[in-house]
């Protein structure tokens, strides 16, 4: 048996002093006179806190002797330029390198961004749905966007985001004005500040709106420079005269960020009226705009998506409440997002099957039903054809992304394991060879 410890011989005051001395932070301890350094004015010079180098330290090029790191021996993919034509169906093509590259300016969905960082150059496979969707936009460039409001649908990983990027690249090289939002869930996940506006009775998102304006200007600078305002616009404390260049209009928001929501609304109004250039409004993660938002009002009540300025504007163009004289609206739903699932209102409008049996007790939001009016679904095939998968396999093989055998057996096994799903074929098939 162990003897039980007796009471401490220290007095309560001594015990308290000893306890406090152990918990005293180092920055509250008194410095000795010899440790204090002063400048010419007699002010104390504090030591700069050393920044942590992080979890990984880069090695010099001389230490990277393995052949995997010999980037000089890695050749850039030699692929034909992307064009949505029937002759290139089933073939891998490279996106052109242009000054106003939308992928660089607007950004990309996360999975696609990681793939392009691994590959030596951005590329994609032209599919049959690519040609048909591009033809739909070619027919819409002379019509109102009321006649071309489509939503890309399909199984998770079937290539909806890639198809949208292909359409964006096609339009921007054919003199379209492109507004592309690759991650629309950032508009409703409370990741940007918001403020209430008495004029519109909505919650503005000035930071995100300013960032969107700058991206629109960078991607469409040459086309916006040829357009001017058709009438005088009254802003909060200033006026934009008739004939103001649209580049100068956006520059006002850059100089005065609080005016960004008003400038964005004015810019869209001007783009809707002009007929010189067709306009493409492309939104990925489109279903997130119809879900419950993470924003809260002063009473901590969730804010409806149609009470946020930017989501409301997007849904107005999607529902046809606002339209472009020439152009189209294209959305893409994300089936793999568990936080922002496809809502019932959007499923009904697009005639998509429900996850479970429909019940008469399932509630629908009447305003959201109005914002889905007139939307059409454009289904993306769930599987790659053998020719499309073979082209994709050749891209990763030629780019030295495969570390296992590169024979026909490996291709057929990965294609069978993924059931032809494009994302699974790349991530769980080809890139999984790094783990083997």
Tab-separated table of C-alpha atoms in Angstrom:
chain	number	residue	atom	x	y	z
A	1	UNK	CA	0.000	0.000	0.000
A	2	UNK	CA	1.257	3.471	-0.833
A	3	UNK	CA	1.303	6.035	1.897
A	4	UNK	CA	-1.220	8.802	1.472
A	5	UNK	CA	0.359	12.203	0.907
A	6	UNK	CA	-0.005	14.590	3.777
A	7	UNK	CA	-0.910	18.265	3.642
A	8	UNK	CA	1.500	20.727	2.074
A	9	UNK	CA	3.869	22.491	4.427
A	10	UNK	CA	3.578	25.715	2.415
A	11	UNK	CA	1.199	28.390	3.561
A	12	UNK	CA	-1.787	29.247	1.302
A	13	UNK	CA	-0.146	32.543	0.287
A	14	UNK	CA	3.097	30.793	-0.686
A	15	UNK	CA	1.212	28.175	-2.666
A	16	UNK	CA	-0.712	30.896	-4.516
A	17	UNK	CA	2.500	32.791	-5.335
A	18	UNK	CA	4.149	29.646	-6.630
A	19	UNK	CA	1.101	28.853	-8.794
A	20	UNK	CA	0.949	32.367	-10.248
A	21	UNK	CA	4.658	32.408	-11.055
A	22	UNK	CA	4.267	29.242	-13.088
A	23	UNK	CA	1.415	30.698	-15.116
A	24	UNK	CA	2.967	34.101	-15.725
A	25	UNK	CA	3.396	34.510	-19.506
A	26	UNK	CA	6.879	35.211	-20.765
A	27	UNK	CA	5.867	38.592	-22.217
A	28	UNK	CA	4.789	39.811	-18.742
A	29	UNK	CA	8.064	38.961	-17.062
A	30	UNK	CA	10.288	41.906	-16.283
A	31	UNK	CA	13.377	42.321	-18.404
A	32	UNK	CA	16.711	43.098	-16.863
A	33	UNK	CA	18.402	46.365	-17.790
A	34	UNK	CA	21.176	44.620	-19.710
A	35	UNK	CA	18.607	42.862	-21.945
A	36	UNK	CA	16.861	46.095	-22.979
A	37	UNK	CA	17.998	47.804	-26.161
A	38	UNK	CA	16.954	51.319	-27.092
A	39	UNK	CA	17.081	53.403	-30.241
A	40	UNK	CA	18.383	56.976	-30.644
A	41	UNK	CA	15.177	58.441	-29.174
A	42	UNK	CA	15.341	56.153	-26.149
A	43	UNK	CA	12.461	53.905	-27.212
A	44	UNK	CA	12.711	50.212	-26.420
A	45	UNK	CA	13.600	48.020	-29.391
A	46	UNK	CA	11.627	44.804	-29.227
A	47	UNK	CA	12.942	41.657	-30.827
A	48	UNK	CA	11.149	40.623	-33.991
A	49	UNK	CA	9.256	37.397	-33.677
A	50	UNK	CA	10.707	34.738	-35.936
A	51	UNK	CA	8.241	33.488	-38.487
A	52	UNK	CA	7.725	29.771	-38.668
A	53	UNK	CA	9.087	28.303	-41.891
A	54	UNK	CA	6.026	26.037	-42.141
A	55	UNK	CA	5.781	22.291	-42.288
A	56	UNK	CA	7.872	21.934	-45.436
A	57	UNK	CA	11.101	23.624	-46.495
A	58	UNK	CA	11.885	23.852	-50.207
A	59	UNK	CA	14.992	22.039	-51.393
A	60	UNK	CA	17.449	23.517	-53.814
A	61	UNK	CA	17.422	22.259	-57.400
A	62	UNK	CA	20.813	20.578	-56.861
A	63	UNK	CA	19.318	18.300	-54.204
A	64	UNK	CA	16.441	17.124	-56.395
A	65	UNK	CA	18.324	14.390	-58.218
A	66	UNK	CA	15.443	11.973	-58.726
A	67	UNK	CA	14.176	11.735	-62.314
A	68	UNK	CA	10.686	12.644	-61.102
A	69	UNK	CA	11.914	16.195	-60.443
A	70	UNK	CA	13.754	16.639	-63.718
A	71	UNK	CA	11.308	19.181	-65.128
A	72	UNK	CA	13.658	20.006	-67.997
A	73	UNK	CA	13.066	16.513	-69.385
A	74	UNK	CA	9.290	16.925	-69.194
A	75	UNK	CA	7.827	17.918	-72.532
A	76	UNK	CA	4.746	20.073	-72.821
A	77	UNK	CA	1.729	18.310	-74.257
A	78	UNK	CA	1.414	18.716	-78.002
A	79	UNK	CA	-2.341	18.882	-78.536
A	80	UNK	CA	-4.591	20.584	-81.102
A	81	UNK	CA	-6.265	23.845	-80.095
A	82	UNK	CA	-9.680	23.539	-78.531
A	83	UNK	CA	-12.658	23.978	-80.861
A	84	UNK	CA	-16.148	22.513	-80.369
A	85	UNK	CA	-16.375	20.909	-83.823
A	86	UNK	CA	-17.444	17.438	-84.873
A	87	UNK	CA	-13.998	16.591	-86.271
A	88	UNK	CA	-12.451	16.800	-82.771
A	89	UNK	CA	-15.042	14.718	-80.916
A	90	UNK	CA	-13.293	12.109	-78.793
A	91	UNK	CA	-9.923	13.894	-78.954
A	92	UNK	CA	-7.986	15.781	-76.298
A	93	UNK	CA	-7.467	19.476	-77.022
A	94	UNK	CA	-5.536	22.242	-75.278
A	95	UNK	CA	-7.082	25.541	-74.279
A	96	UNK	CA	-5.447	28.488	-76.047
A	97	UNK	CA	-3.081	30.717	-74.105
A	98	UNK	CA	-4.582	34.197	-74.376
A	99	UNK	CA	-4.183	37.413	-72.432
A	100	UNK	CA	-7.749	37.386	-71.124
A	101	UNK	CA	-7.783	33.696	-70.224
A	102	UNK	CA	-11.009	33.162	-68.227
A	103	UNK	CA	-9.546	30.264	-66.247
A	104	UNK	CA	-6.771	32.514	-64.944
A	105	UNK	CA	-8.961	35.585	-64.337
A	106	UNK	CA	-12.165	34.073	-62.961
A	107	UNK	CA	-10.658	30.988	-61.350
A	108	UNK	CA	-11.782	27.364	-61.530
A	109	UNK	CA	-13.577	24.773	-59.416
A	110	UNK	CA	-11.199	23.124	-56.960
A	111	UNK	CA	-10.915	19.683	-58.585
A	112	UNK	CA	-10.308	21.164	-62.011
A	113	UNK	CA	-7.712	23.567	-60.634
A	114	UNK	CA	-5.760	20.685	-59.082
A	115	UNK	CA	-5.813	18.738	-62.344
A	116	UNK	CA	-4.485	21.703	-64.314
A	117	UNK	CA	-1.694	22.189	-61.773
A	118	UNK	CA	-0.571	18.603	-62.285
A	119	UNK	CA	-0.750	18.696	-66.074
A	120	UNK	CA	1.820	20.600	-68.093
A	121	UNK	CA	-0.941	22.633	-69.771
A	122	UNK	CA	-4.730	22.973	-69.399
A	123	UNK	CA	-6.640	20.663	-71.706
A	124	UNK	CA	-9.924	18.792	-72.069
A	125	UNK	CA	-11.598	16.187	-74.237
A	126	UNK	CA	-14.169	17.338	-76.794
A	127	UNK	CA	-17.357	15.305	-76.357
A	128	UNK	CA	-20.557	15.111	-78.344
A	129	UNK	CA	-22.338	17.204	-75.717
A	130	UNK	CA	-19.643	19.871	-76.151
A	131	UNK	CA	-20.551	20.320	-79.810
A	132	UNK	CA	-24.300	20.394	-79.154
A	133	UNK	CA	-23.983	22.887	-76.290
A	134	UNK	CA	-21.704	25.152	-78.339
A	135	UNK	CA	-24.207	25.029	-81.192
A	136	UNK	CA	-26.922	26.103	-78.768
A	137	UNK	CA	-24.870	29.181	-77.837
A	138	UNK	CA	-24.073	29.949	-81.466
A	139	UNK	CA	-27.802	30.032	-82.168
A	140	UNK	CA	-28.388	32.263	-79.129
A	141	UNK	CA	-25.884	34.993	-80.043
A	142	UNK	CA	-28.492	36.729	-82.195
A	143	UNK	CA	-31.443	36.156	-79.838
A	144	UNK	CA	-32.521	37.254	-76.406
A	145	UNK	CA	-31.238	35.321	-73.414
A	146	UNK	CA	-34.883	34.521	-72.591
A	147	UNK	CA	-34.662	31.780	-75.222
A	148	UNK	CA	-31.367	30.310	-73.956
A	149	UNK	CA	-31.499	29.609	-70.224
A	150	UNK	CA	-30.095	26.146	-69.570
A	151	UNK	CA	-28.739	24.276	-66.567
A	152	UNK	CA	-26.157	21.503	-66.967
A	153	UNK	CA	-27.255	18.439	-65.029
A	154	UNK	CA	-25.925	14.940	-64.517
A	155	UNK	CA	-24.320	12.531	-62.093
A	156	UNK	CA	-21.498	13.710	-59.843
A	157	UNK	CA	-18.209	13.762	-61.736
A	158	UNK	CA	-19.731	13.464	-65.211
A	159	UNK	CA	-17.973	16.620	-66.469
A	160	UNK	CA	-20.458	19.489	-66.015
A	161	UNK	CA	-17.800	21.948	-64.846
A	162	UNK	CA	-15.483	20.980	-67.702
A	163	UNK	CA	-18.309	21.484	-70.185
A	164	UNK	CA	-19.037	24.912	-68.721
A	165	UNK	CA	-15.363	25.903	-69.009
A	166	UNK	CA	-15.379	24.739	-72.630
A	167	UNK	CA	-18.395	26.951	-73.322
A	168	UNK	CA	-16.744	29.898	-71.585
A	169	UNK	CA	-13.558	29.435	-73.624
A	170	UNK	CA	-15.581	29.105	-76.824
A	171	UNK	CA	-17.517	32.312	-76.154
A	172	UNK	CA	-14.582	34.447	-75.090
A	173	UNK	CA	-12.691	33.590	-78.282
A	174	UNK	CA	-15.762	34.457	-80.387
A	175	UNK	CA	-16.227	38.043	-79.182
A	176	UNK	CA	-18.733	37.329	-76.435
A	177	UNK	CA	-18.770	39.265	-73.167
A	178	UNK	CA	-18.386	36.578	-70.509
A	179	UNK	CA	-19.383	36.782	-66.837
A	180	UNK	CA	-18.233	33.561	-65.177
A	181	UNK	CA	-18.702	32.601	-61.502
A	182	UNK	CA	-17.014	29.212	-60.931
A	183	UNK	CA	-17.893	28.867	-57.220
A	184	UNK	CA	-21.339	30.311	-56.594
A	185	UNK	CA	-21.584	28.770	-53.142
A	186	UNK	CA	-19.181	31.482	-51.974
A	187	UNK	CA	-22.133	33.846	-52.400
A	188	UNK	CA	-24.207	32.077	-49.740
A	189	UNK	CA	-21.716	30.508	-47.304
A	190	UNK	CA	-21.134	33.766	-45.355
A	191	UNK	CA	-17.493	33.968	-46.410
A	192	UNK	CA	-17.772	37.628	-47.471
A	193	UNK	CA	-19.144	40.637	-45.545
A	194	UNK	CA	-22.672	41.876	-46.122
A	195	UNK	CA	-24.634	45.010	-45.233
A	196	UNK	CA	-28.252	46.035	-45.475
A	197	UNK	CA	-29.270	48.542	-48.141
A	198	UNK	CA	-32.420	50.599	-47.571
A	199	UNK	CA	-32.656	51.555	-51.245
A	200	UNK	CA	-33.051	48.008	-52.580
A	201	UNK	CA	-34.141	46.374	-49.295
A	202	UNK	CA	-31.567	43.654	-49.843
A	203	UNK	CA	-28.244	42.726	-48.279
A	204	UNK	CA	-25.319	43.935	-50.368
A	205	UNK	CA	-22.041	42.059	-50.709
A	206	UNK	CA	-19.645	44.900	-51.630
A	207	UNK	CA	-16.365	42.970	-51.368
A	208	UNK	CA	-17.453	40.102	-53.616
A	209	UNK	CA	-19.161	42.499	-56.018
A	210	UNK	CA	-16.002	44.589	-56.377
A	211	UNK	CA	-13.928	41.473	-57.011
A	212	UNK	CA	-16.425	40.310	-59.650
A	213	UNK	CA	-16.336	43.709	-61.363
A	214	UNK	CA	-12.548	43.636	-61.559
A	215	UNK	CA	-12.606	40.137	-63.057
A	216	UNK	CA	-15.258	41.113	-65.620
A	217	UNK	CA	-13.165	44.119	-66.612
A	218	UNK	CA	-9.962	42.072	-66.954
A	219	UNK	CA	-11.617	39.357	-69.051
A	220	UNK	CA	-13.591	41.694	-71.333
A	221	UNK	CA	-11.506	44.875	-71.398
A	222	UNK	CA	-11.256	45.181	-75.198
A	223	UNK	CA	-14.998	44.727	-75.701
A	224	UNK	CA	-16.074	46.984	-72.818
A	225	UNK	CA	-13.788	49.723	-74.142
A	226	UNK	CA	-15.966	49.968	-77.266
A	227	UNK	CA	-19.249	50.363	-75.354
A	228	UNK	CA	-20.687	53.485	-73.711
A	229	UNK	CA	-23.648	54.202	-71.463
A	230	UNK	CA	-26.937	54.789	-73.274
A	231	UNK	CA	-28.355	57.145	-70.666
A	232	UNK	CA	-27.409	59.161	-67.599
A	233	UNK	CA	-27.213	57.184	-64.361
A	234	UNK	CA	-27.598	58.696	-60.906
A	235	UNK	CA	-25.445	57.032	-58.262
A	236	UNK	CA	-25.562	57.837	-54.565
A	237	UNK	CA	-23.625	61.120	-54.594
A	238	UNK	CA	-22.603	61.444	-58.203
A	239	UNK	CA	-23.888	61.060	-61.732
A	240	UNK	CA	-22.573	59.083	-64.671
A	241	UNK	CA	-23.181	61.172	-67.797
A	242	UNK	CA	-24.490	59.856	-71.080
A	243	UNK	CA	-21.772	58.328	-73.277
A	244	UNK	CA	-19.456	57.247	-70.446
A	245	UNK	CA	-17.182	54.380	-71.439
A	246	UNK	CA	-17.989	51.161	-69.581
A	247	UNK	CA	-14.324	50.787	-68.619
A	248	UNK	CA	-14.526	54.173	-66.890
A	249	UNK	CA	-17.776	53.088	-65.254
A	250	UNK	CA	-16.087	50.077	-63.640
A	251	UNK	CA	-13.130	52.279	-62.662
A	252	UNK	CA	-15.479	54.277	-60.417
A	253	UNK	CA	-16.079	51.164	-58.300
A	254	UNK	CA	-12.329	50.541	-58.058
A	255	UNK	CA	-11.781	54.078	-56.724
A	256	UNK	CA	-14.871	54.006	-54.497
A	257	UNK	CA	-15.475	50.382	-53.346
A	258	UNK	CA	-18.749	51.157	-51.493
A	259	UNK	CA	-20.308	51.959	-54.885
A	260	UNK	CA	-19.449	48.514	-56.315
A	261	UNK	CA	-22.997	47.014	-55.958
A	262	UNK	CA	-24.580	50.024	-57.680
A	263	UNK	CA	-21.938	50.000	-60.448
A	264	UNK	CA	-22.434	46.263	-61.031
A	265	UNK	CA	-26.181	46.743	-61.331
A	266	UNK	CA	-25.639	49.631	-63.759
A	267	UNK	CA	-23.133	47.618	-65.815
A	268	UNK	CA	-25.541	44.706	-66.197
A	269	UNK	CA	-28.301	47.093	-67.206
A	270	UNK	CA	-26.088	48.543	-69.935
A	271	UNK	CA	-24.957	45.109	-71.139
A	272	UNK	CA	-28.569	43.993	-71.283
A	273	UNK	CA	-29.490	46.842	-73.609
A	274	UNK	CA	-26.546	46.749	-76.044
A	275	UNK	CA	-26.638	44.525	-79.135
A	276	UNK	CA	-23.025	44.754	-80.324
A	277	UNK	CA	-21.692	41.781	-78.355
A	278	UNK	CA	-23.657	38.804	-77.025
A	279	UNK	CA	-23.333	38.182	-73.289
A	280	UNK	CA	-22.805	34.842	-71.547
A	281	UNK	CA	-23.687	34.605	-67.854
A	282	UNK	CA	-22.178	31.312	-66.598
A	283	UNK	CA	-22.589	30.143	-62.994
A	284	UNK	CA	-21.194	26.940	-61.489
A	285	UNK	CA	-22.549	25.543	-58.184
A	286	UNK	CA	-25.843	26.988	-59.399
A	287	UNK	CA	-28.013	24.971	-57.002
A	288	UNK	CA	-26.384	26.659	-53.982
A	289	UNK	CA	-28.217	29.893	-54.819
A	290	UNK	CA	-31.557	28.176	-54.065
A	291	UNK	CA	-30.500	26.689	-50.714
A	292	UNK	CA	-30.544	28.034	-47.179
A	293	UNK	CA	-27.724	30.544	-46.755
A	294	UNK	CA	-25.237	30.813	-43.896
A	295	UNK	CA	-25.832	34.570	-43.621
A	296	UNK	CA	-27.754	35.913	-40.615
A	297	UNK	CA	-29.625	39.145	-40.014
A	298	UNK	CA	-29.243	41.187	-36.767
A	299	UNK	CA	-31.808	38.878	-35.104
A	300	UNK	CA	-29.759	35.831	-36.157
A	301	UNK	CA	-32.459	34.690	-38.574
A	302	UNK	CA	-31.150	33.037	-41.783
A	303	UNK	CA	-31.252	35.403	-44.764
A	304	UNK	CA	-33.088	34.075	-47.803
A	305	UNK	CA	-30.946	33.813	-50.959
A	306	UNK	CA	-33.233	36.190	-52.864
A	307	UNK	CA	-32.613	38.822	-50.145
A	308	UNK	CA	-28.876	38.877	-51.011
A	309	UNK	CA	-28.047	41.262	-53.851
A	310	UNK	CA	-25.785	39.084	-56.014
A	311	UNK	CA	-27.711	35.786	-55.736
A	312	UNK	CA	-30.925	37.689	-56.419
A	313	UNK	CA	-29.435	39.276	-59.550
A	314	UNK	CA	-28.249	35.905	-60.852
A	315	UNK	CA	-31.624	34.270	-60.202
A	316	UNK	CA	-33.410	37.140	-61.969
A	317	UNK	CA	-31.419	36.474	-65.152
A	318	UNK	CA	-31.930	32.723	-64.720
A	319	UNK	CA	-35.704	33.101	-64.362
A	320	UNK	CA	-36.042	35.603	-67.184
A	321	UNK	CA	-37.081	38.513	-64.951
A	322	UNK	CA	-34.093	40.276	-66.536
A	323	UNK	CA	-32.483	39.390	-69.836
A	324	UNK	CA	-29.787	40.328	-72.322
A	325	UNK	CA	-30.783	41.558	-75.785
A	326	UNK	CA	-28.320	38.998	-77.165
A	327	UNK	CA	-26.850	36.218	-75.116
A	328	UNK	CA	-27.504	33.226	-72.889
A	329	UNK	CA	-27.536	32.067	-69.285
A	330	UNK	CA	-25.839	28.774	-68.388
A	331	UNK	CA	-25.787	27.206	-64.940
A	332	UNK	CA	-24.274	23.974	-63.675
A	333	UNK	CA	-25.402	22.061	-60.601
A	334	UNK	CA	-23.019	20.229	-58.274
A	335	UNK	CA	-24.366	16.829	-57.297
A	336	UNK	CA	-21.538	15.981	-54.876
A	337	UNK	CA	-22.032	18.948	-52.515
A	338	UNK	CA	-23.619	17.628	-49.309
A	339	UNK	CA	-24.073	21.071	-47.755
A	340	UNK	CA	-25.897	22.657	-50.685
A	341	UNK	CA	-27.979	19.880	-52.181
A	342	UNK	CA	-30.238	20.257	-55.177
A	343	UNK	CA	-33.480	21.763	-53.752
A	344	UNK	CA	-36.965	20.537	-54.573
A	345	UNK	CA	-37.884	23.715	-56.444
A	346	UNK	CA	-34.992	23.276	-58.871
A	347	UNK	CA	-35.624	19.542	-59.274
A	348	UNK	CA	-39.234	20.204	-60.235
A	349	UNK	CA	-38.303	22.929	-62.735
A	350	UNK	CA	-35.635	20.784	-64.407
A	351	UNK	CA	-37.745	17.585	-64.261
A	352	UNK	CA	-35.017	15.718	-62.359
A	353	UNK	CA	-35.735	12.589	-60.304
A	354	UNK	CA	-36.030	13.026	-56.550
A	355	UNK	CA	-33.712	11.339	-54.068
A	356	UNK	CA	-36.689	9.806	-52.286
A	357	UNK	CA	-40.406	9.375	-52.877
A	358	UNK	CA	-42.190	12.673	-53.325
A	359	UNK	CA	-44.599	13.541	-50.556
A	360	UNK	CA	-47.522	15.996	-50.552
A	361	UNK	CA	-46.134	17.327	-47.277
A	362	UNK	CA	-42.851	18.477	-48.844
A	363	UNK	CA	-42.807	22.255	-48.767
A	364	UNK	CA	-41.822	24.438	-51.698
A	365	UNK	CA	-40.873	28.082	-51.428
A	366	UNK	CA	-43.125	30.159	-53.668
A	367	UNK	CA	-40.464	32.836	-54.378
A	368	UNK	CA	-37.896	30.162	-55.279
A	369	UNK	CA	-40.401	28.479	-57.595
A	370	UNK	CA	-40.785	31.813	-59.403
A	371	UNK	CA	-36.997	32.080	-59.776
A	372	UNK	CA	-36.872	28.687	-61.538
A	373	UNK	CA	-39.435	29.519	-64.222
A	374	UNK	CA	-38.371	28.714	-67.774
A	375	UNK	CA	-35.126	26.902	-66.950
A	376	UNK	CA	-34.244	23.941	-69.160
A	377	UNK	CA	-32.018	21.003	-68.292
A	378	UNK	CA	-29.122	19.998	-70.520
A	379	UNK	CA	-28.042	16.533	-69.471
A	380	UNK	CA	-24.355	15.615	-69.541
A	381	UNK	CA	-23.635	11.905	-70.271
A	382	UNK	CA	-22.654	9.979	-67.158
A	383	UNK	CA	-19.959	7.945	-68.918
A	384	UNK	CA	-17.062	8.649	-71.221
A	385	UNK	CA	-17.044	6.733	-74.458
A	386	UNK	CA	-14.112	4.390	-75.018
A	387	UNK	CA	-12.582	6.856	-77.513
A	388	UNK	CA	-12.929	9.784	-75.080
A	389	UNK	CA	-11.464	7.789	-72.202
A	390	UNK	CA	-8.568	6.627	-74.410
A	391	UNK	CA	-7.722	10.229	-75.321
A	392	UNK	CA	-7.812	11.199	-71.651
A	393	UNK	CA	-5.571	8.239	-70.816
A	394	UNK	CA	-3.071	9.277	-73.481
A	395	UNK	CA	-2.907	12.808	-72.037
A	396	UNK	CA	-1.957	11.625	-68.556
A	397	UNK	CA	0.389	8.964	-69.926
A	398	UNK	CA	2.263	11.406	-72.168
A	399	UNK	CA	2.497	13.849	-69.270
A	400	UNK	CA	4.152	11.169	-67.101
A	401	UNK	CA	1.353	11.080	-64.562
A	402	UNK	CA	1.214	7.267	-64.515
A	403	UNK	CA	3.780	5.353	-62.534
A	404	UNK	CA	2.479	1.848	-63.190
A	405	UNK	CA	2.265	-0.096	-66.437
A	406	UNK	CA	1.042	1.896	-69.422
A	407	UNK	CA	-0.481	-0.902	-71.472
A	408	UNK	CA	-4.001	-1.538	-72.719
A	409	UNK	CA	-4.722	-3.724	-69.701
A	410	UNK	CA	-4.149	-0.785	-67.360
A	411	UNK	CA	-6.468	1.436	-69.386
A	412	UNK	CA	-9.273	-1.139	-69.516
A	413	UNK	CA	-8.976	-1.888	-65.799
A	414	UNK	CA	-9.206	1.795	-64.805
A	415	UNK	CA	-12.067	2.414	-67.227
A	416	UNK	CA	-13.982	-0.561	-65.825
A	417	UNK	CA	-13.292	0.342	-62.197
A	418	UNK	CA	-14.652	3.870	-62.691
A	419	UNK	CA	-17.610	2.729	-64.823
A	420	UNK	CA	-16.613	5.410	-67.312
A	421	UNK	CA	-17.194	8.291	-64.881
A	422	UNK	CA	-14.716	11.053	-65.901
A	423	UNK	CA	-13.797	12.196	-62.397
A	424	UNK	CA	-13.422	8.686	-60.991
A	425	UNK	CA	-11.445	7.628	-64.054
A	426	UNK	CA	-8.859	10.349	-63.370
A	427	UNK	CA	-8.797	10.632	-59.580
A	428	UNK	CA	-9.570	7.077	-58.448
A	429	UNK	CA	-8.057	5.426	-61.485
A	430	UNK	CA	-5.102	7.185	-63.119
A	431	UNK	CA	-3.903	9.330	-60.220
A	432	UNK	CA	-4.377	6.445	-57.789
A	433	UNK	CA	-1.369	4.762	-59.412
A	434	UNK	CA	0.808	7.052	-57.247
A	435	UNK	CA	-0.287	5.009	-54.239
A	436	UNK	CA	0.512	1.658	-55.813
